[in-house]
Amino acid sequence: MCEKAMIMSLPEEDLTCPVCCDIFTDPVLLSCSHSFCRTCLKRCWETGLRECPVCRRRAQKSSPLSNLALKNICEALLQVRNQSAEAVKDKMSCSLHGERLKLFCLVDKEPICVVCQFSKLHTDHSCSPLEEAVLDCKDELALSLKVLKDKLDSLKRIQQTSADMAKYIKSQAADTQKLIRSQFEQLHQMLCQEESDILAAVKQEEEEKITGMKDRMKELSAEVLALAEMVSDIQEHLKEEDMELLMNFKAIDERSKSVAVGSDNMSGLLIDMTKHLCNLKYRVWEKMLDHIDYTPVTLDPNTAHPCLILSDNLTSLHYSRQPSCCPDNPERFHMSAEVVAMSPLGSGSHHWVVETGSNQDWLLGVASSSVPRDVEVSARPENGFWTLCFRDGEFRAMTSPPTPLTLTQTGTPKQIKVQLDYNRGTVSFSDHADDSEIFTFSHTFTETLLPYFYTQSSEPLRILPEKVLVTMLRQ
C-alpha cells in the first residue's frame, strides 16, 4: 500500500513523454538526460536529424540506452491505474447480477441494477436514478446533521444550566441554613435539638440534589460526547465518494435517527426552601407557645420573578429594578413580577390577609397550578387567574373585560382578605378592617389553586400572621 501511494503521488508530467504527451512506453535516455518513448524518438529521427527533440542537442549514439528505472515506474503506474479502474468498475457493478448500478431503491435505501428492479426483492419498490439519489441523500443527511447539531447545542445549554443550578443549590442551601439559624436563635437554647434536626434535613437534601445534579451532568456529558462523535462521523461520510456514500447511507441514516436525547425536564431540581422554612415556629409550638406565629400562606422563592425580593421568612415581597441572580428553572415566572405560594389549595375553605400598605400597584388572588410561567398572559379567569387589581388609585376585578369597582367606605383598604371556598367555587375579596365585601368570583374549579401575588412597587406586600390558639382537652 505504501509503494502504491508513493507511485500515485509522483507528478504525472515527470512520467510523460514530451513528444506524445502520454505515459512513457519503452522509454530511452539520451546523453542530455532527456527521456522519450523509443518509437516517438525513432519517428523524430526519421527526418534525418539525430538530435534531442527538447534541447536540440545532437545525440552521440544512434541506439540510445533504455531507461529501465523509468520504464518500471511507468509500468507500475499503469498497473495501479488499471487496478483502480477495475475497483471502480466492481464498485459500480451489482454483486448479484454483474450489471452496472444505475438505480437507488427508496425503500431499502441501497443502489441496485436494472435486473434488481424487476426481482422479487424490489419489484414493488420505488426507485430513482443514482444522480438524483445522491442529491436527495446528501440533502437528507445535511438535514439530519442540522438536527443533530441543534440537539447538541440544546444539550450544551442544558449542561450549562445544570452547572449554574448546581452552584445555585449550594447558595440556596447556605441561605436556608442561615435563615434557619436566625429563627432558631429566637427560640433560645431549648430548641437546639430541633434546629439540629432541621439543619441536617437541609444538608441531606443538598447532598441528594448535588449528587443528583452531578449524575445528571455526567449523563449530559456522555450524551454530548455521543452526539459530537455522531456529527463528526456524518461529516466524514459526506466527504466520501458518491457510491461509497450511497453504500453506507442506510446504516448512517438509521444510526443518526436512532440517537436519543435525554429529557430536558429541569423541574424540581432546586432546594425546597419552603419545606424547611414554612411555618417553622409553628412546627415547634409545643415548646414555644408564647412565641408562635402561624402564616397561612408562604411564598415559594423558586417561583419568584428575578425582580421580586422576598423576605427571609417568605411572607412579604417587593419589586426591585435590579434582578437577582437566580437560575432559569421551569417553576419560575419569567415574564412579569409574579410569585405564587407553596401550598396547593384544594377542597375546603382557605383564607389569608395581605397588608398592602402604601403599595399602589398590585394584584392578589389565586391562580391555577398549571398557569404558564414563561409567557405573559392576562390575569383573568379564562387564563386560570381570579384576581383583584389596584393600580392608578382604582380597584378592578380582573374579569373579562375588567370590572371597575367603586368602594363605599372611606379611604383605601390597607389590608385585603382573600377567601377561597373551593367546593362552592368562590374567590372573595374583602376589607379586613370591617369585613366589607369588595368582589366575589364564581367558578367551578377543576384543578388545585395557588395563592397569587404580583407587584411592580418597591413598597412591600406582607402576608399577615395569625394567632394560634391551643386548647388542652382534659379527661
Tab-separated table of C-alpha atoms in Angstrom:
chain	number	residue	atom	x	y	z
A	1	MET	CA	0.000	0.000	0.000
A	2	CYS	CA	2.910	2.371	0.770
A	3	GLU	CA	4.559	1.682	-2.646
A	4	LYS	CA	1.223	2.201	-4.411
A	5	ALA	CA	0.668	5.501	-2.600
A	6	MET	CA	4.216	6.643	-3.466
A	7	ILE	CA	3.723	5.852	-7.171
A	8	MET	CA	0.358	7.635	-7.276
A	9	SER	CA	1.898	10.679	-5.606
A	10	LEU	CA	4.505	11.193	-8.379
A	11	PRO	CA	3.793	14.217	-10.654
A	12	GLU	CA	2.348	12.893	-13.917
A	13	GLU	CA	4.391	15.354	-16.015
A	14	ASP	CA	7.584	13.594	-14.830
A	15	LEU	CA	6.273	10.345	-16.333
A	16	THR	CA	5.004	11.832	-19.610
A	17	CYS	CA	6.796	11.697	-22.945
A	18	PRO	CA	7.402	15.246	-24.338
A	19	VAL	CA	6.547	14.019	-27.853
A	20	CYS	CA	3.329	12.018	-27.485
A	21	CYS	CA	2.350	13.602	-24.141
A	22	ASP	CA	1.400	10.190	-22.768
A	23	ILE	CA	2.914	7.893	-20.148
A	24	PHE	CA	6.276	6.578	-21.359
A	25	THR	CA	6.283	3.337	-23.359
A	26	ASP	CA	9.708	1.619	-23.504
A	27	PRO	CA	11.492	4.891	-22.531
A	28	VAL	CA	15.065	5.596	-23.695
A	29	LEU	CA	17.570	8.007	-22.187
A	30	LEU	CA	19.690	10.438	-24.253
A	31	SER	CA	23.047	11.802	-23.155
A	32	CYS	CA	21.387	15.146	-22.428
A	33	SER	CA	19.327	13.347	-19.706
A	34	HIS	CA	16.006	13.731	-21.559
A	35	SER	CA	13.810	10.647	-21.963
A	36	PHE	CA	11.378	9.710	-24.758
A	37	CYS	CA	9.348	6.733	-25.910
A	38	ARG	CA	11.534	4.625	-28.186
A	39	THR	CA	9.012	4.787	-31.045
A	40	CYS	CA	8.475	8.550	-30.601
A	41	LEU	CA	12.225	9.223	-30.777
A	42	LYS	CA	12.523	6.955	-33.827
A	43	ARG	CA	9.836	8.943	-35.674
A	44	CYS	CA	11.570	12.222	-34.855
A	45	TRP	CA	14.890	10.918	-36.118
A	46	GLU	CA	13.365	9.689	-39.403
A	47	THR	CA	13.685	13.283	-40.628
A	48	GLY	CA	17.434	12.776	-40.697
A	49	LEU	CA	18.452	14.911	-37.706
A	50	ARG	CA	19.621	12.871	-34.706
A	51	GLU	CA	19.106	15.468	-32.006
A	52	CYS	CA	17.123	15.766	-28.799
A	53	PRO	CA	13.525	16.906	-29.589
A	54	VAL	CA	13.610	19.047	-26.463
A	55	CYS	CA	17.014	20.737	-26.180
A	56	ARG	CA	18.183	20.106	-29.831
A	57	ARG	CA	21.479	18.718	-28.585
A	58	ARG	CA	22.975	16.219	-31.054
A	59	ALA	CA	22.722	12.618	-29.935
A	60	GLN	CA	26.022	10.802	-29.578
A	61	LYS	CA	24.621	7.293	-30.121
A	62	SER	CA	22.381	6.020	-32.858
A	63	SER	CA	20.768	3.495	-30.497
A	64	PRO	CA	20.003	5.174	-27.148
A	65	LEU	CA	20.005	3.182	-23.900
A	66	SER	CA	16.736	2.004	-22.351
A	67	ASN	CA	15.712	3.884	-19.195
A	68	LEU	CA	14.842	0.792	-17.145
A	69	ALA	CA	14.104	2.658	-13.925
A	70	LEU	CA	11.645	4.984	-15.654
A	71	LYS	CA	10.138	2.026	-17.522
A	72	ASN	CA	9.473	0.137	-14.285
A	73	ILE	CA	7.849	3.175	-12.658
A	74	CYS	CA	5.595	3.825	-15.657
A	75	GLU	CA	4.538	0.175	-15.856
A	76	ALA	CA	3.776	0.209	-12.113
A	77	LEU	CA	1.754	3.392	-12.537
A	78	LEU	CA	-0.292	1.892	-15.374
A	79	GLN	CA	-0.855	-1.249	-13.314
A	80	VAL	CA	-2.105	0.799	-10.336
A	81	ARG	CA	-4.381	2.753	-12.644
A	82	ASN	CA	-5.807	-0.408	-14.127
A	83	GLN	CA	-6.413	-1.853	-10.665
A	84	SER	CA	-8.154	1.352	-9.561
A	85	ALA	CA	-10.277	1.309	-12.694
A	86	GLU	CA	-11.234	-2.309	-12.024
A	87	ALA	CA	-12.083	-1.464	-8.387
A	88	VAL	CA	-14.303	1.425	-9.500
A	89	LYS	CA	-15.909	-0.835	-12.076
A	90	ASP	CA	-16.552	-3.506	-9.407
A	91	LYS	CA	-17.989	-0.911	-7.071
A	92	MET	CA	-20.302	0.345	-9.802
A	93	SER	CA	-21.491	-3.184	-10.639
A	94	CYS	CA	-24.199	-5.245	-8.966
A	95	SER	CA	-22.748	-8.061	-6.848
A	96	LEU	CA	-25.716	-10.298	-7.753
A	97	HIS	CA	-26.127	-9.703	-11.494
A	98	GLY	CA	-22.909	-8.032	-12.589
A	99	GLU	CA	-24.884	-5.199	-14.202
A	100	ARG	CA	-23.994	-1.555	-13.742
A	101	LEU	CA	-25.662	0.061	-10.717
A	102	LYS	CA	-27.935	2.739	-12.153
A	103	LEU	CA	-30.801	2.992	-9.679
A	104	PHE	CA	-31.335	3.637	-5.956
A	105	CYS	CA	-34.104	1.761	-4.100
A	106	LEU	CA	-36.006	4.316	-1.993
A	107	VAL	CA	-37.465	1.581	0.224
A	108	ASP	CA	-34.326	-0.429	1.034
A	109	LYS	CA	-32.116	2.642	0.594
A	110	GLU	CA	-29.409	0.904	-1.459
A	111	PRO	CA	-28.032	1.073	-5.043
A	112	ILE	CA	-29.451	-1.556	-7.426
A	113	CYS	CA	-29.162	-2.522	-11.090
A	114	VAL	CA	-31.964	-2.741	-13.680
A	115	VAL	CA	-32.260	-6.505	-13.128
A	116	CYS	CA	-32.637	-5.988	-9.380
A	117	GLN	CA	-35.504	-3.577	-10.029
A	118	PHE	CA	-37.596	-6.353	-11.542
A	119	SER	CA	-36.577	-9.014	-8.986
A	120	LYS	CA	-38.835	-10.104	-6.133
A	121	LEU	CA	-36.798	-8.076	-3.670
A	122	HIS	CA	-37.550	-4.741	-5.335
A	123	THR	CA	-40.434	-5.299	-7.747
A	124	ASP	CA	-42.872	-3.097	-5.787
A	125	HIS	CA	-40.312	-0.569	-4.593
A	126	SER	CA	-39.931	2.994	-5.805
A	127	CYS	CA	-36.546	3.783	-7.346
A	128	SER	CA	-34.726	6.851	-8.575
A	129	PRO	CA	-31.654	7.418	-10.758
A	130	LEU	CA	-28.330	7.410	-8.898
A	131	GLU	CA	-27.650	11.045	-9.749
A	132	GLU	CA	-30.921	12.166	-8.163
A	133	ALA	CA	-30.463	9.781	-5.214
A	134	VAL	CA	-27.055	11.245	-4.392
A	135	LEU	CA	-28.531	14.748	-4.178
A	136	ASP	CA	-31.525	13.561	-2.148
A	137	CYS	CA	-29.368	11.544	0.260
A	138	LYS	CA	-26.971	14.433	0.731
A	139	ASP	CA	-29.901	16.752	1.440
A	140	GLU	CA	-31.359	14.258	3.925
A	141	LEU	CA	-28.024	13.767	5.663
A	142	ALA	CA	-27.495	17.533	5.765
A	143	LEU	CA	-30.913	17.868	7.431
A	144	SER	CA	-30.045	15.094	9.904
A	145	LEU	CA	-26.759	16.835	10.578
A	146	LYS	CA	-28.570	20.094	11.307
A	147	VAL	CA	-30.986	18.320	13.657
A	148	LEU	CA	-28.118	16.643	15.472
A	149	LYS	CA	-26.232	19.928	15.754
A	150	ASP	CA	-29.367	21.580	17.169
A	151	LYS	CA	-29.699	18.727	19.667
A	152	LEU	CA	-26.045	19.136	20.564
A	153	ASP	CA	-26.479	22.887	21.113
A	154	SER	CA	-29.572	22.206	23.216
A	155	LEU	CA	-27.715	19.656	25.311
A	156	LYS	CA	-24.854	22.086	25.847
A	157	ARG	CA	-27.319	24.743	27.018
A	158	ILE	CA	-28.932	22.244	29.393
A	159	GLN	CA	-25.494	21.257	30.585
A	160	GLN	CA	-24.616	24.891	31.337
A	161	THR	CA	-27.971	25.438	33.091
A	162	SER	CA	-27.336	22.331	35.166
A	163	ALA	CA	-23.920	23.649	36.187
A	164	ASP	CA	-25.481	27.006	37.143
A	165	MET	CA	-28.185	25.236	39.137
A	166	ALA	CA	-25.608	23.169	40.981
A	167	LYS	CA	-23.886	26.377	42.105
A	168	TYR	CA	-27.225	27.976	42.995
A	169	ILE	CA	-28.263	24.940	45.040
A	170	LYS	CA	-25.189	25.414	47.212
A	171	SER	CA	-26.050	29.102	47.600
A	172	GLN	CA	-29.663	28.232	48.431
A	173	ALA	CA	-28.549	25.668	50.977
A	174	ALA	CA	-26.264	28.226	52.637
A	175	ASP	CA	-29.008	30.897	52.686
A	176	THR	CA	-31.572	28.425	54.015
A	177	GLN	CA	-29.261	27.311	56.803
A	178	LYS	CA	-28.545	30.925	57.724
A	179	LEU	CA	-32.265	31.757	57.909
A	180	ILE	CA	-32.977	28.658	59.941
A	181	ARG	CA	-30.255	29.610	62.424
A	182	SER	CA	-31.708	33.102	62.689
A	183	GLN	CA	-35.147	31.785	63.570
A	184	PHE	CA	-33.800	29.208	65.974
A	185	GLU	CA	-31.876	31.886	67.830
A	186	GLN	CA	-35.247	33.459	68.686
A	187	LEU	CA	-36.406	30.204	70.223
A	188	HIS	CA	-33.383	30.024	72.600
A	189	GLN	CA	-31.352	27.007	73.512
A	190	MET	CA	-34.270	24.735	74.329
A	191	LEU	CA	-34.775	24.373	70.569
A	192	CYS	CA	-31.182	23.343	69.765
A	193	GLN	CA	-32.093	19.743	69.093
A	194	GLU	CA	-34.952	20.762	66.797
A	195	GLU	CA	-32.644	23.170	64.994
A	196	SER	CA	-30.018	20.470	64.548
A	197	ASP	CA	-32.572	18.052	63.079
A	198	ILE	CA	-33.865	20.564	60.528
A	199	LEU	CA	-30.356	21.655	59.521
A	200	ALA	CA	-29.482	18.008	58.961
A	201	ALA	CA	-32.520	17.682	56.682
A	202	VAL	CA	-31.345	20.661	54.628
A	203	LYS	CA	-27.848	19.214	54.406
A	204	GLN	CA	-29.213	15.844	53.346
A	205	GLU	CA	-31.382	17.441	50.647
A	206	GLU	CA	-28.422	19.497	49.473
A	207	GLU	CA	-26.280	16.367	49.157
A	208	GLU	CA	-29.082	14.499	47.404
A	209	LYS	CA	-29.706	17.364	44.995
A	210	ILE	CA	-25.985	17.916	44.346
A	211	THR	CA	-25.481	14.167	43.843
A	212	GLY	CA	-28.462	14.102	41.502
A	213	MET	CA	-27.147	17.084	39.570
A	214	LYS	CA	-23.678	15.538	39.280
A	215	ASP	CA	-25.192	12.311	37.960
A	216	ARG	CA	-27.322	14.287	35.511
A	217	MET	CA	-24.317	16.307	34.370
A	218	LYS	CA	-22.352	13.088	33.792
A	219	GLU	CA	-25.217	11.759	31.678
A	220	LEU	CA	-25.376	15.032	29.752
A	221	SER	CA	-21.604	14.917	29.162
A	222	ALA	CA	-21.918	11.385	27.808
A	223	GLU	CA	-24.817	12.418	25.530
A	224	VAL	CA	-22.890	15.473	24.310
A	225	LEU	CA	-19.858	13.297	23.527
A	226	ALA	CA	-22.010	10.733	21.691
A	227	LEU	CA	-23.756	13.401	19.631
A	228	ALA	CA	-20.460	15.148	18.862
A	229	GLU	CA	-18.993	11.854	17.629
A	230	MET	CA	-22.094	11.238	15.507
A	231	VAL	CA	-21.853	14.727	13.977
A	232	SER	CA	-18.160	14.187	13.239
A	233	ASP	CA	-18.902	10.768	11.735
A	234	ILE	CA	-21.579	12.141	9.376
A	235	GLN	CA	-19.298	14.981	8.349
A	236	GLU	CA	-16.628	12.442	7.411
A	237	HIS	CA	-19.151	10.346	5.453
A	238	LEU	CA	-20.229	13.419	3.487
A	239	LYS	CA	-16.684	13.663	2.174
A	240	GLU	CA	-16.809	10.129	0.724
A	241	GLU	CA	-17.237	9.248	-2.933
A	242	ASP	CA	-20.854	9.226	-4.090
A	243	MET	CA	-21.124	5.474	-4.423
A	244	GLU	CA	-19.427	4.821	-1.103
A	245	LEU	CA	-21.800	7.330	0.494
A	246	LEU	CA	-24.793	5.559	-1.017
A	247	MET	CA	-23.473	2.179	0.102
A	248	ASN	CA	-23.204	3.421	3.692
A	249	PHE	CA	-26.248	5.684	3.643
A	250	LYS	CA	-28.740	3.274	5.163
A	251	ALA	CA	-26.572	2.498	8.179
A	252	ILE	CA	-25.660	6.175	8.659
A	253	ASP	CA	-29.273	7.285	8.327
A	254	GLU	CA	-30.588	4.689	10.772
A	255	ARG	CA	-27.827	5.454	13.248
A	256	SER	CA	-28.386	9.212	13.116
A	257	LYS	CA	-32.139	8.837	13.601
A	258	SER	CA	-31.702	6.408	16.470
A	259	VAL	CA	-29.838	8.938	18.569
A	260	ALA	CA	-31.991	9.663	21.608
A	261	VAL	CA	-31.635	12.805	23.678
A	262	GLY	CA	-32.330	12.710	27.356
A	263	SER	CA	-35.152	14.623	28.858
A	264	ASP	CA	-34.650	18.395	29.246
A	265	ASN	CA	-37.097	18.499	32.173
A	266	MET	CA	-35.414	20.608	34.882
A	267	SER	CA	-38.355	20.765	37.298
A	268	GLY	CA	-37.883	20.042	40.973
A	269	LEU	CA	-34.074	20.248	40.967
A	270	LEU	CA	-33.645	23.151	43.398
A	271	ILE	CA	-33.539	23.049	47.179
A	272	ASP	CA	-37.094	23.138	48.539
A	273	MET	CA	-36.513	26.126	50.822
A	274	THR	CA	-40.187	26.405	51.667
A	275	LYS	CA	-40.251	22.865	53.076
A	276	HIS	CA	-37.633	23.852	55.656
A	277	LEU	CA	-38.806	27.404	56.391
A	278	CYS	CA	-42.581	27.229	56.066
A	279	ASN	CA	-44.240	27.829	59.464
A	280	LEU	CA	-41.038	26.871	61.224
A	281	LYS	CA	-42.089	28.372	64.539
A	282	TYR	CA	-45.496	26.778	64.313
A	283	ARG	CA	-43.956	23.344	63.943
A	284	VAL	CA	-42.366	23.707	67.353
A	285	TRP	CA	-45.353	25.370	69.066
A	286	GLU	CA	-45.483	22.737	71.818
A	287	LYS	CA	-42.156	24.060	73.150
A	288	MET	CA	-42.642	27.762	72.494
A	289	LEU	CA	-46.368	28.545	72.711
A	290	ASP	CA	-45.713	32.178	73.620
A	291	HIS	CA	-43.633	32.796	70.505
A	292	ILE	CA	-45.768	31.137	67.862
A	293	ASP	CA	-46.655	32.952	64.648
A	294	TYR	CA	-48.587	30.985	62.046
A	295	THR	CA	-48.716	32.303	58.462
A	296	PRO	CA	-51.419	30.591	56.384
A	297	VAL	CA	-49.567	31.327	53.125
A	298	THR	CA	-45.827	31.049	52.494
A	299	LEU	CA	-44.248	32.292	49.268
A	300	ASP	CA	-42.288	29.892	47.073
A	301	PRO	CA	-38.943	31.551	46.157
A	302	ASN	CA	-38.351	29.046	43.346
A	303	THR	CA	-41.328	30.621	41.506
A	304	ALA	CA	-40.489	34.296	42.137
A	305	HIS	CA	-39.624	36.538	39.194
A	306	PRO	CA	-35.967	37.716	39.443
A	307	CYS	CA	-37.130	41.303	40.116
A	308	LEU	CA	-39.128	40.289	43.203
A	309	ILE	CA	-37.376	40.429	46.562
A	310	LEU	CA	-38.810	38.106	49.211
A	311	SER	CA	-38.319	38.466	52.934
A	312	ASP	CA	-36.272	35.929	54.859
A	313	ASN	CA	-39.382	34.296	56.312
A	314	LEU	CA	-41.017	34.206	52.835
A	315	THR	CA	-44.088	36.220	53.886
A	316	SER	CA	-43.510	39.564	52.116
A	317	LEU	CA	-42.389	40.761	48.695
A	318	HIS	CA	-41.480	43.961	46.878
A	319	TYR	CA	-40.201	44.935	43.442
A	320	SER	CA	-36.597	45.824	42.575
A	321	ARG	CA	-35.274	47.166	39.265
A	322	GLN	CA	-32.094	45.151	39.797
A	323	PRO	CA	-32.910	41.479	39.079
A	324	SER	CA	-31.379	38.891	41.347
A	325	CYS	CA	-29.079	36.137	40.133
A	326	CYS	CA	-31.306	33.074	40.061
A	327	PRO	CA	-31.452	30.110	37.672
A	328	ASP	CA	-33.914	29.903	34.808
A	329	ASN	CA	-35.781	26.932	36.325
A	330	PRO	CA	-39.193	25.911	34.886
A	331	GLU	CA	-41.154	26.761	38.062
A	332	ARG	CA	-40.106	30.415	37.948
A	333	PHE	CA	-42.205	33.256	36.441
A	334	HIS	CA	-40.030	34.722	33.696
A	335	MET	CA	-42.131	37.452	32.046
A	336	SER	CA	-43.631	39.625	34.800
A	337	ALA	CA	-43.170	40.276	38.526
A	338	GLU	CA	-45.242	37.363	39.851
A	339	VAL	CA	-44.898	34.725	42.546
A	340	VAL	CA	-47.149	32.027	43.997
A	341	ALA	CA	-47.283	30.381	47.376
A	342	MET	CA	-46.009	26.929	48.101
A	343	SER	CA	-49.076	25.004	49.298
A	344	PRO	CA	-51.669	23.983	46.661
A	345	LEU	CA	-55.271	24.645	47.698
A	346	GLY	CA	-57.914	22.023	47.019
A	347	SER	CA	-61.240	21.191	48.637
A	348	GLY	CA	-62.396	23.176	51.648
A	349	SER	CA	-62.196	26.807	52.695
A	350	HIS	CA	-58.961	28.831	52.855
A	351	HIS	CA	-58.220	32.461	53.702
A	352	TRP	CA	-55.289	34.832	54.229
A	353	VAL	CA	-54.837	38.564	54.783
A	354	VAL	CA	-52.386	40.701	52.800
A	355	GLU	CA	-51.223	44.061	54.102
A	356	THR	CA	-50.848	46.319	51.050
A	357	GLY	CA	-49.819	49.462	52.972
A	358	SER	CA	-48.509	52.150	50.606
A	359	ASN	CA	-48.210	49.817	47.628
A	360	GLN	CA	-50.085	51.353	44.680
A	361	ASP	CA	-49.564	48.628	42.053
A	362	TRP	CA	-50.566	45.053	42.904
A	363	LEU	CA	-52.681	42.025	42.013
A	364	LEU	CA	-53.831	39.490	44.600
A	365	GLY	CA	-55.852	36.308	44.338
A	366	VAL	CA	-55.421	32.717	43.250
A	367	ALA	CA	-54.067	31.018	40.135
A	368	SER	CA	-54.330	27.511	38.737
A	369	SER	CA	-51.252	25.430	39.416
A	370	SER	CA	-50.833	24.891	35.663
A	371	VAL	CA	-50.695	28.553	34.564
A	372	PRO	CA	-47.778	29.189	32.163
A	373	ARG	CA	-44.647	30.659	33.709
A	374	ASP	CA	-42.676	31.508	30.550
A	375	VAL	CA	-45.195	33.639	28.650
A	376	GLU	CA	-47.060	36.803	29.600
A	377	VAL	CA	-50.835	36.347	29.891
A	378	SER	CA	-53.568	38.485	31.389
A	379	ALA	CA	-54.508	37.557	34.962
A	380	ARG	CA	-58.119	36.662	34.059
A	381	PRO	CA	-60.348	33.639	34.654
A	382	GLU	CA	-60.010	32.237	31.111
A	383	ASN	CA	-56.256	32.033	31.728
A	384	GLY	CA	-56.580	30.445	35.182
A	385	PHE	CA	-56.415	33.615	37.349
A	386	TRP	CA	-59.013	35.053	39.761
A	387	THR	CA	-57.519	38.324	40.985
A	388	LEU	CA	-58.200	41.797	42.353
A	389	CYS	CA	-56.126	44.646	40.908
A	390	PHE	CA	-55.205	48.043	42.393
A	391	ARG	CA	-53.489	50.446	40.012
A	392	ASP	CA	-53.581	54.209	39.390
A	393	GLY	CA	-55.707	54.604	42.524
A	394	GLU	CA	-58.510	52.372	41.171
A	395	PHE	CA	-59.759	48.914	42.100
A	396	ARG	CA	-60.655	46.467	39.341
A	397	ALA	CA	-61.835	42.898	39.431
A	398	MET	CA	-59.871	41.125	36.683
A	399	THR	CA	-62.863	39.682	34.853
A	400	SER	CA	-63.138	39.646	31.066
A	401	PRO	CA	-63.204	42.567	30.462
A	402	PRO	CA	-62.041	44.002	33.848
A	403	THR	CA	-64.777	45.326	36.131
A	404	PRO	CA	-64.100	48.768	37.730
A	405	LEU	CA	-65.049	48.803	41.421
A	406	THR	CA	-66.292	51.725	43.495
A	407	LEU	CA	-65.773	51.213	47.228
A	408	THR	CA	-68.357	52.794	49.525
A	409	GLN	CA	-66.158	53.010	52.622
A	410	THR	CA	-63.909	55.969	53.280
A	411	GLY	CA	-60.266	55.547	52.263
A	412	THR	CA	-58.415	52.759	50.520
A	413	PRO	CA	-58.249	49.386	52.311
A	414	LYS	CA	-54.787	48.656	53.653
A	415	GLN	CA	-55.438	45.019	54.422
A	416	ILE	CA	-57.141	42.758	51.889
A	417	LYS	CA	-58.613	39.438	52.958
A	418	VAL	CA	-58.654	36.719	50.301
A	419	GLN	CA	-61.018	33.820	50.932
A	420	LEU	CA	-61.327	30.708	48.749
A	421	ASP	CA	-64.221	28.292	49.100
A	422	TYR	CA	-63.128	25.584	46.672
A	423	ASN	CA	-66.222	23.415	46.978
A	424	ARG	CA	-68.658	26.301	46.489
A	425	GLY	CA	-66.489	27.721	43.680
A	426	THR	CA	-65.979	31.253	45.052
A	427	VAL	CA	-62.998	33.567	45.495
A	428	SER	CA	-63.904	36.565	47.672
A	429	PHE	CA	-62.023	39.786	48.442
A	430	SER	CA	-62.912	41.982	51.416
A	431	ASP	CA	-61.570	44.841	53.545
A	432	HIS	CA	-60.107	43.122	56.587
A	433	ALA	CA	-60.708	46.210	58.756
A	434	ASP	CA	-64.522	45.978	58.638
A	435	ASP	CA	-65.025	42.726	56.663
A	436	SER	CA	-66.893	44.607	53.906
A	437	GLU	CA	-67.030	42.759	50.608
A	438	ILE	CA	-65.112	44.129	47.613
A	439	PHE	CA	-65.781	41.475	44.940
A	440	THR	CA	-66.553	37.768	44.563
A	441	PHE	CA	-65.701	35.466	41.650
A	442	SER	CA	-67.805	32.381	40.963
A	443	HIS	CA	-66.309	29.454	39.072
A	444	THR	CA	-66.284	25.659	39.043
A	445	PHE	CA	-62.692	24.731	39.844
A	446	THR	CA	-61.204	21.580	38.314
A	447	GLU	CA	-57.574	21.730	39.491
A	448	THR	CA	-55.647	22.836	42.537
A	449	LEU	CA	-55.047	26.540	43.063
A	450	LEU	CA	-52.152	28.577	44.433
A	451	PRO	CA	-52.215	31.962	46.242
A	452	TYR	CA	-51.008	34.503	43.684
A	453	PHE	CA	-49.170	37.849	44.064
A	454	TYR	CA	-47.972	40.498	41.618
A	455	THR	CA	-46.410	43.918	42.185
A	456	GLN	CA	-44.198	46.462	40.465
A	457	SER	CA	-43.855	48.656	43.515
A	458	SER	CA	-40.906	48.961	45.864
A	459	GLU	CA	-43.416	49.088	48.739
A	460	PRO	CA	-43.909	45.613	50.217
A	461	LEU	CA	-46.930	43.361	50.239
A	462	ARG	CA	-46.973	41.402	53.506
A	463	ILE	CA	-48.916	38.275	54.429
A	464	LEU	CA	-50.161	38.772	57.975
A	465	PRO	CA	-49.622	36.030	60.562
A	466	GLU	CA	-52.480	34.562	62.520
A	467	LYS	CA	-52.563	33.924	66.232
A	468	VAL	CA	-52.549	30.270	67.168
A	469	LEU	CA	-54.883	29.240	69.956
A	470	VAL	CA	-54.191	25.950	71.692
A	471	THR	CA	-56.927	24.249	73.659
A	472	MET	CA	-55.996	21.468	76.037
A	473	LEU	CA	-58.559	18.714	76.448
A	474	ARG	CA	-58.546	17.153	79.932
A	475	GLN	CA	-60.197	13.861	80.677
